[in-house]
Short mmCIF file of C-alpha atoms and ligand atoms in Angstrom, two decimals:
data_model
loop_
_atom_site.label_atom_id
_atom_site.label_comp_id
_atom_site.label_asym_id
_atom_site.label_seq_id
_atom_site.Cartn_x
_atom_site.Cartn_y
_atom_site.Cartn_z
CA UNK A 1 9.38 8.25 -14.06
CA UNK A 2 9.47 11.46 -15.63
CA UNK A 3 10.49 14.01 -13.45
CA UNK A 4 14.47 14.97 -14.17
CA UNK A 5 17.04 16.67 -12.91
CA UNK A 6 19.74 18.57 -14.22
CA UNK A 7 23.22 19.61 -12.69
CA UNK A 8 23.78 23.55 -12.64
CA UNK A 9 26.92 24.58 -10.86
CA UNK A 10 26.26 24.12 -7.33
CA UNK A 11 22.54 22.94 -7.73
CA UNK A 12 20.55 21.10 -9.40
CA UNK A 13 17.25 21.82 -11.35
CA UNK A 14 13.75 19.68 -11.27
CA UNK A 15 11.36 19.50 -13.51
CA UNK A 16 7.99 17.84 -13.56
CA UNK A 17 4.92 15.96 -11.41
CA UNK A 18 4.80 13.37 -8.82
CA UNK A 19 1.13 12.40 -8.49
CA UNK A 20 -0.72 10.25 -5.60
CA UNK A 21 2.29 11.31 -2.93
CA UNK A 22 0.69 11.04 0.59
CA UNK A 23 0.99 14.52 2.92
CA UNK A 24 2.45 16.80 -0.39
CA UNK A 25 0.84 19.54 1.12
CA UNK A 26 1.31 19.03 5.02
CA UNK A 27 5.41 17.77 4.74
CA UNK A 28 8.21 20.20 4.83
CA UNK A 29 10.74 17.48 3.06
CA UNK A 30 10.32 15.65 -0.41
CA UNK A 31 11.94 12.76 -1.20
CA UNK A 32 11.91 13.21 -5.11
CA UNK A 33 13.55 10.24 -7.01
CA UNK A 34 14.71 11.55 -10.79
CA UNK A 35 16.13 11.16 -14.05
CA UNK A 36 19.65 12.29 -14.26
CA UNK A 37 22.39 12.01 -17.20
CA UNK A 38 23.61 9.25 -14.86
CA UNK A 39 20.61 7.63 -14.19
CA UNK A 40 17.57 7.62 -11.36
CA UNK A 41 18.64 9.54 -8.55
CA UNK A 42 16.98 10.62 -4.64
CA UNK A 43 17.01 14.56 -3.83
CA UNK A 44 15.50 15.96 -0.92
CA UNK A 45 13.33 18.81 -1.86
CA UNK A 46 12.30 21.45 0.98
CA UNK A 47 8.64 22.37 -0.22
CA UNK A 48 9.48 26.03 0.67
CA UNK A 49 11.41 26.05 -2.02
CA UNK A 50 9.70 28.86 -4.91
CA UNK A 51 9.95 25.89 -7.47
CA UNK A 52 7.84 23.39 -5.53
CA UNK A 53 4.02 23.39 -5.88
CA UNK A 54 1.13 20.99 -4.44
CA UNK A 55 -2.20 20.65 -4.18
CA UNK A 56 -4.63 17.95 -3.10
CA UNK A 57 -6.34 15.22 -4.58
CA UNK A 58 -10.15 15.99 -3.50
CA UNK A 59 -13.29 13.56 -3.40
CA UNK A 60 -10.76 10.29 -1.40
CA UNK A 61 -13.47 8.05 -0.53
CA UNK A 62 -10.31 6.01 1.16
CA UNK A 63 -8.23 6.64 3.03
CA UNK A 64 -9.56 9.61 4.14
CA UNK A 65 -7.28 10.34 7.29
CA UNK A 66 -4.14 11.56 5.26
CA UNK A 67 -3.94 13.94 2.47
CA UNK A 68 -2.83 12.43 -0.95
CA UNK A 69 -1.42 15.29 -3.58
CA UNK A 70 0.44 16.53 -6.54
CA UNK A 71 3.40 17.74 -6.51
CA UNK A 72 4.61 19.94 -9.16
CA UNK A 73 8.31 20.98 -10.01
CA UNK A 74 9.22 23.87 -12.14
CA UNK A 75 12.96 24.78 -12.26
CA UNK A 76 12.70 24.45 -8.68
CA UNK A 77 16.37 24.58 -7.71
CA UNK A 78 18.33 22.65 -5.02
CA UNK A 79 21.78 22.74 -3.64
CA UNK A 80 23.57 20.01 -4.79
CA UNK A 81 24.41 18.93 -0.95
CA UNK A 82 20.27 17.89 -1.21
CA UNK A 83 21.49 14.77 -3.73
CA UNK A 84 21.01 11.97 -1.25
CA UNK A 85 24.23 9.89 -0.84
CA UNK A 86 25.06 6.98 -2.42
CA UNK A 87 21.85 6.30 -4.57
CA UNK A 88 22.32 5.20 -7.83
CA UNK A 89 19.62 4.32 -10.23
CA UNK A 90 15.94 2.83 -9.59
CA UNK A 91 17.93 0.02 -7.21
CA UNK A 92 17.68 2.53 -4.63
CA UNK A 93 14.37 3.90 -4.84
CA UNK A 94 13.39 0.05 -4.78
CA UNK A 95 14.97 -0.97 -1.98
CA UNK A 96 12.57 2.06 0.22
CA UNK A 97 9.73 0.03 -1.29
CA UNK A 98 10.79 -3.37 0.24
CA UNK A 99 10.75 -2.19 3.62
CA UNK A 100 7.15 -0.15 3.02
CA UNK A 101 6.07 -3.48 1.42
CA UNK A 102 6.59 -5.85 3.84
CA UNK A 103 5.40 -3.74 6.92
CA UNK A 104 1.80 -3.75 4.55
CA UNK A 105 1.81 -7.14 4.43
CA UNK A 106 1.41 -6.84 8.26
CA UNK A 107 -0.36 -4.29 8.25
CA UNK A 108 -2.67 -6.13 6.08
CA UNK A 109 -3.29 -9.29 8.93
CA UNK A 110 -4.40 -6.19 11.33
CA UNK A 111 -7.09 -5.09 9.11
CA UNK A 112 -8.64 -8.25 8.54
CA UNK A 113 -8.13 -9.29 11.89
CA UNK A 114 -10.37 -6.44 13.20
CA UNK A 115 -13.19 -7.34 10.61
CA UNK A 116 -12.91 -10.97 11.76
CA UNK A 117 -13.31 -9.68 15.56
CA UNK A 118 -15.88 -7.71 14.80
CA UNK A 119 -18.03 -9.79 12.79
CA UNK A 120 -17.94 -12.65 15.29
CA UNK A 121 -18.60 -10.78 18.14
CA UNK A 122 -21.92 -9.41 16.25
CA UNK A 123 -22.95 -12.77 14.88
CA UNK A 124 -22.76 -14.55 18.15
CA UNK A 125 -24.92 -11.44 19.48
CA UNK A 126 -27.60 -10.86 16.70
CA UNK A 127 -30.51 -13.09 16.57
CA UNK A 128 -32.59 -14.13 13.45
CA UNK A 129 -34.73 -16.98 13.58
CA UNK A 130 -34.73 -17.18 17.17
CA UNK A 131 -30.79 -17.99 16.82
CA UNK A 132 -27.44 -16.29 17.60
CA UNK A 133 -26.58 -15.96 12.98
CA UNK A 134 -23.31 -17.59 14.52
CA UNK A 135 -25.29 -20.26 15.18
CA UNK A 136 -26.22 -20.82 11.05
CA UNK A 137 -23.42 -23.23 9.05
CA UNK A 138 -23.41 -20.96 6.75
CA UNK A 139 -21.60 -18.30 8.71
CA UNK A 140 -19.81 -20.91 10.53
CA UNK A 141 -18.00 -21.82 7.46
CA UNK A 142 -17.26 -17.98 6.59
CA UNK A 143 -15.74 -17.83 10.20
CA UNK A 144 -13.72 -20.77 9.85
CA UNK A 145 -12.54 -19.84 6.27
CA UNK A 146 -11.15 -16.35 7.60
CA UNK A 147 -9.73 -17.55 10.45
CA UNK A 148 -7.98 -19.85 8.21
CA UNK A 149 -6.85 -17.56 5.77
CA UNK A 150 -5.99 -15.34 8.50
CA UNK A 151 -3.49 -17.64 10.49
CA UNK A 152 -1.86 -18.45 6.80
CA UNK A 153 -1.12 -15.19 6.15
CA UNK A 154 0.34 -14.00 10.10
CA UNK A 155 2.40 -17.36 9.03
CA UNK A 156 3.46 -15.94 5.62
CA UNK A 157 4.49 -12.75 7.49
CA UNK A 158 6.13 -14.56 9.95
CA UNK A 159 8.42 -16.58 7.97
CA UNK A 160 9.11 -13.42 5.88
CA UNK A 161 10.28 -11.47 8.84
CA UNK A 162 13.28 -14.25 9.76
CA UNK A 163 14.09 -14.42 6.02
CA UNK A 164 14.39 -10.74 6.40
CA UNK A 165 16.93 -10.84 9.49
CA UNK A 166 18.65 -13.28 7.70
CA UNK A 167 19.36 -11.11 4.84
CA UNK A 168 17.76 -13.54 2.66
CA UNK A 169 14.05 -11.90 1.82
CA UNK A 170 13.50 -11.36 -2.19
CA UNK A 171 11.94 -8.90 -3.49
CA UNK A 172 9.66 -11.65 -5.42
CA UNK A 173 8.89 -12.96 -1.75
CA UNK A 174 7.95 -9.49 -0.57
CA UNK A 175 5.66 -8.92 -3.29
CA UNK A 176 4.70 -12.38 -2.66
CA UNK A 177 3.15 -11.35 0.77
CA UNK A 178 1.72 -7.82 -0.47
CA UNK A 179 0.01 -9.54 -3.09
CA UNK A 180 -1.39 -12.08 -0.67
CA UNK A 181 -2.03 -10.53 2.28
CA UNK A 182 -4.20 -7.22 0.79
CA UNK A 183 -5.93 -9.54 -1.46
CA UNK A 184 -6.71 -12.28 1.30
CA UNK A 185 -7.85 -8.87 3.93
CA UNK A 186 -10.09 -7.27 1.21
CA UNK A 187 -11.68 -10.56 0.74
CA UNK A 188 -12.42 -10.86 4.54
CA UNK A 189 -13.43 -6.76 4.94
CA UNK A 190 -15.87 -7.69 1.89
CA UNK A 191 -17.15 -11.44 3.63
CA UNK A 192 -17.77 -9.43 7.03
CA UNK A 193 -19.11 -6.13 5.32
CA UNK A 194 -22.06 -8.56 4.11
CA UNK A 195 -22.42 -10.27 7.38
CA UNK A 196 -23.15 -7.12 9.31
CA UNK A 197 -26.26 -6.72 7.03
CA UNK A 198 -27.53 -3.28 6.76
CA UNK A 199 -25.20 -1.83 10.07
CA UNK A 200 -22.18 -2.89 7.84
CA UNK A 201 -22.19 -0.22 5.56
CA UNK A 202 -22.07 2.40 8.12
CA UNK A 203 -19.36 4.12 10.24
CA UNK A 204 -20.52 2.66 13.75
CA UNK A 205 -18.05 -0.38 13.39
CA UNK A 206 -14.93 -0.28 11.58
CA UNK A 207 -15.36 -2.78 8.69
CA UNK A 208 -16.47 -0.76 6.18
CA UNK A 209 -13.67 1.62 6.54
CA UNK A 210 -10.76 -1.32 6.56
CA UNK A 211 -12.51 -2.07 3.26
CA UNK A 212 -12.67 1.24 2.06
CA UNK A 213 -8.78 1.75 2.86
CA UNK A 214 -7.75 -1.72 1.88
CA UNK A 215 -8.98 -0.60 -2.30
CA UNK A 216 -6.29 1.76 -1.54
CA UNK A 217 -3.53 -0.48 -0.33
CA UNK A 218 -4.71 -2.70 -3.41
CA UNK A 219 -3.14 -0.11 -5.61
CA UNK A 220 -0.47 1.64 -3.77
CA UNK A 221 2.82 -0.09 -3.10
CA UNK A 222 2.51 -1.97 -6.21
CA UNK A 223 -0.62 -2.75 -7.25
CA UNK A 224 -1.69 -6.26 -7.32
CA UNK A 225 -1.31 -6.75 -10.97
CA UNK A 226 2.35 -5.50 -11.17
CA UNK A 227 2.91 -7.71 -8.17
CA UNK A 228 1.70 -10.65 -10.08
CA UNK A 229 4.00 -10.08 -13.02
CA UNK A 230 6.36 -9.40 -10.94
CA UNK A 231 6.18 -12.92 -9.23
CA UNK A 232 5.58 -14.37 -12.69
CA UNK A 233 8.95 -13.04 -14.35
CA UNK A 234 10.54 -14.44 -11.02
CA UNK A 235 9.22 -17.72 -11.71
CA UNK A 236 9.28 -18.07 -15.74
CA UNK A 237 12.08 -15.54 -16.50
CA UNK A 238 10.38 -13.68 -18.58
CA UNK A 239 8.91 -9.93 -18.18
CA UNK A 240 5.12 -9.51 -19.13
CA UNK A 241 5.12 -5.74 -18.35
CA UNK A 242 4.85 -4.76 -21.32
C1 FAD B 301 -4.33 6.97 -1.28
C2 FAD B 301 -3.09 6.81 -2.11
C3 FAD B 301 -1.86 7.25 -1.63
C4 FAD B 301 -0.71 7.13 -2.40
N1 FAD B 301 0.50 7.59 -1.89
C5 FAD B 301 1.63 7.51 -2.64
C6 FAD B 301 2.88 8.03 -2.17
O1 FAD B 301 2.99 8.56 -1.06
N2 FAD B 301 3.97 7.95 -2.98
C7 FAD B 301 3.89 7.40 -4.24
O2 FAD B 301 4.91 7.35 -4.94
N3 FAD B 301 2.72 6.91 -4.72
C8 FAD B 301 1.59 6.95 -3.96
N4 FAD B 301 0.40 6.47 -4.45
C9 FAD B 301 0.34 6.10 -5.87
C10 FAD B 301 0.27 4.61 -6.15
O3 FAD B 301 1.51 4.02 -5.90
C11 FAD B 301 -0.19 4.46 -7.62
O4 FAD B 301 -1.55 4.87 -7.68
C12 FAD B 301 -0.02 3.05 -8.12
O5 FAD B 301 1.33 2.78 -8.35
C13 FAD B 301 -0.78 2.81 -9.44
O6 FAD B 301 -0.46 3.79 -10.38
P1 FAD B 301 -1.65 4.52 -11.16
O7 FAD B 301 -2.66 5.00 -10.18
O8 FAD B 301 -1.03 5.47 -12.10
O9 FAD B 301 -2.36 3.34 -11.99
P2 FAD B 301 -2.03 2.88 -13.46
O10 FAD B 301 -0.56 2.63 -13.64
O11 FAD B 301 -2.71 3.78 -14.42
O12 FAD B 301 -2.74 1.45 -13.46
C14 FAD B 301 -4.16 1.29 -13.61
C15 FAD B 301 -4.47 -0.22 -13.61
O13 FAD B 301 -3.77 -0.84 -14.70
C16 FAD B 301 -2.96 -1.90 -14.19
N5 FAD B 301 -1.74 -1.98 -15.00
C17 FAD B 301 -0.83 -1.01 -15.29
N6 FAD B 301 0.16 -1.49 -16.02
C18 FAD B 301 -0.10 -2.81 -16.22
C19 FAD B 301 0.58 -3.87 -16.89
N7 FAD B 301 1.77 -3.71 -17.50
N8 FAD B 301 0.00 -5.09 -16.90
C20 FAD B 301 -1.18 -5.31 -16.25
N9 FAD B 301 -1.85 -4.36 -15.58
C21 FAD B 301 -1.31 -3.12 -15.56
C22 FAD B 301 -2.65 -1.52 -12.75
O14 FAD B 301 -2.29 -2.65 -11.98
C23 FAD B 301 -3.98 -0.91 -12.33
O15 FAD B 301 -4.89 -1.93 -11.99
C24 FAD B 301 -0.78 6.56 -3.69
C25 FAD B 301 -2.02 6.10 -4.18
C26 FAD B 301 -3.16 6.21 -3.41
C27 FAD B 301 -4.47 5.70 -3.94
#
């Protein structure tokens, strides 16, 4: 994190770039996290403000329903009543990314589950050698193996969400079900992407897309690397970041 801000009487000053933020250029609010002489701190930035800049990432080929942009700051100064209350240092910022983190691991199950819908309701309907192709063991198996992986990850979720009410979800079990669950979707968007044949690369049922926007949730909200070292330091102890 680069982007810091200074104290200046009754304001404070920003300085620097946020890249990747979804609707820069559409919202009216920012929710800047910063460096401070005390540590990371979240401002809310009104992108009126002379200081604030944005433009948008062009060429998405995910995704492609929301902007994504970069958002500049130069000496763009707030009052200091825009310092949000109470955080203090990157705890904070982290604890936002829980709650986005978890609600992709569901969001995850949806995707795949519409790919799995999809691509048995066209192999029980397309015919090759004079059979339904859900008629083939071959795409029997791939059926059963999403379906599987499917139910094991609305499980995952599941058990997540009590842990959760509980008070007792860990970050290391959050990224535990990010990881998962995008992974275990892409796999499935992929499987039923070559299923469709030739009509799976198009637009006319939704599988290609889910894939297309899953490579996108593979790197945003952690990607799946850093969620991987992240579940290795919580089960070794040690950091491999860097
Ligand atoms: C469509 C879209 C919308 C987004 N919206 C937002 C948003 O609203 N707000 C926001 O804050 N961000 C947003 N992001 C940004 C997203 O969170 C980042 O792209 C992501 O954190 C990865 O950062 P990066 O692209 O700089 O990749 P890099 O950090 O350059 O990583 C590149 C590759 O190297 C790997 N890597 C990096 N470090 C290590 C390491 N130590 N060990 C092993 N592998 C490593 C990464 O896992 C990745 O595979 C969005 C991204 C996309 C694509």
């Amino acid at each position: 994190m680069e982007t810091r801000a200074v104290r200046d009487g009754d304001f404070w000053i920003l300085n620097g770039e946020k890249a990747w933020i979804t609707n820069g250029t559409i919202a009216k609010l920012a929710i800047v996290w910063a460096r401070t002489d005390d540590g990371v701190r979240g401002f809310l930035v009104e992108t009126d403000n002379p200081g604030f800049s944005a433009t948008n990432v062009k060429n998405k080929l995910s995704l492609r329903a929301s902007v994504t942009s970069n958002l500049s700051f130069n000496d763009c100064r707030i009052p200091a009543g825009n310092l949000l209350a109470g955080t203090e240092g990157l705890k904070s910022a982290l604890s936002c990314l829980n709650e986005a983190r978890f609600g992709i691991a569901w969001g995850a199950v949806g995707a795949a589950m519409s790919c799995f819908e999809t691509v048995l309701d066209y192999t029980k309907q397309r015919v090759q050698f004079d059979k339904p192709i859900a008629a083939f063991q071959l795409t029997q198996e791939k059926l059963a193996d999403m379906i599987t992986e499917i139910t094991k990850a609305q499980l995952l979720c599941v058990r997540l969400a009590h842990l959760k009410e509980e008070g007792r979800a860990t970050p290391a079990q959050i990224s535990l079900a990010k990881r998962n669950n995008v992974k275990m979707a892409l796999d499935i968007a992929r499987q039923a992407r070559g299923m469709l044949g030739a009509v799976g690369i198009t637009g006319d049922l939704p599988v290609f897309r889910h894939m297309m926007n899953l490579e996108s949730v593979f790197t945003y909200e952690g990607t799946h690397e850093i969620h991987t070292l992240t579940l290795g330091r919580d089960l070794t102890g040690i950091a491999a970041f860097s």
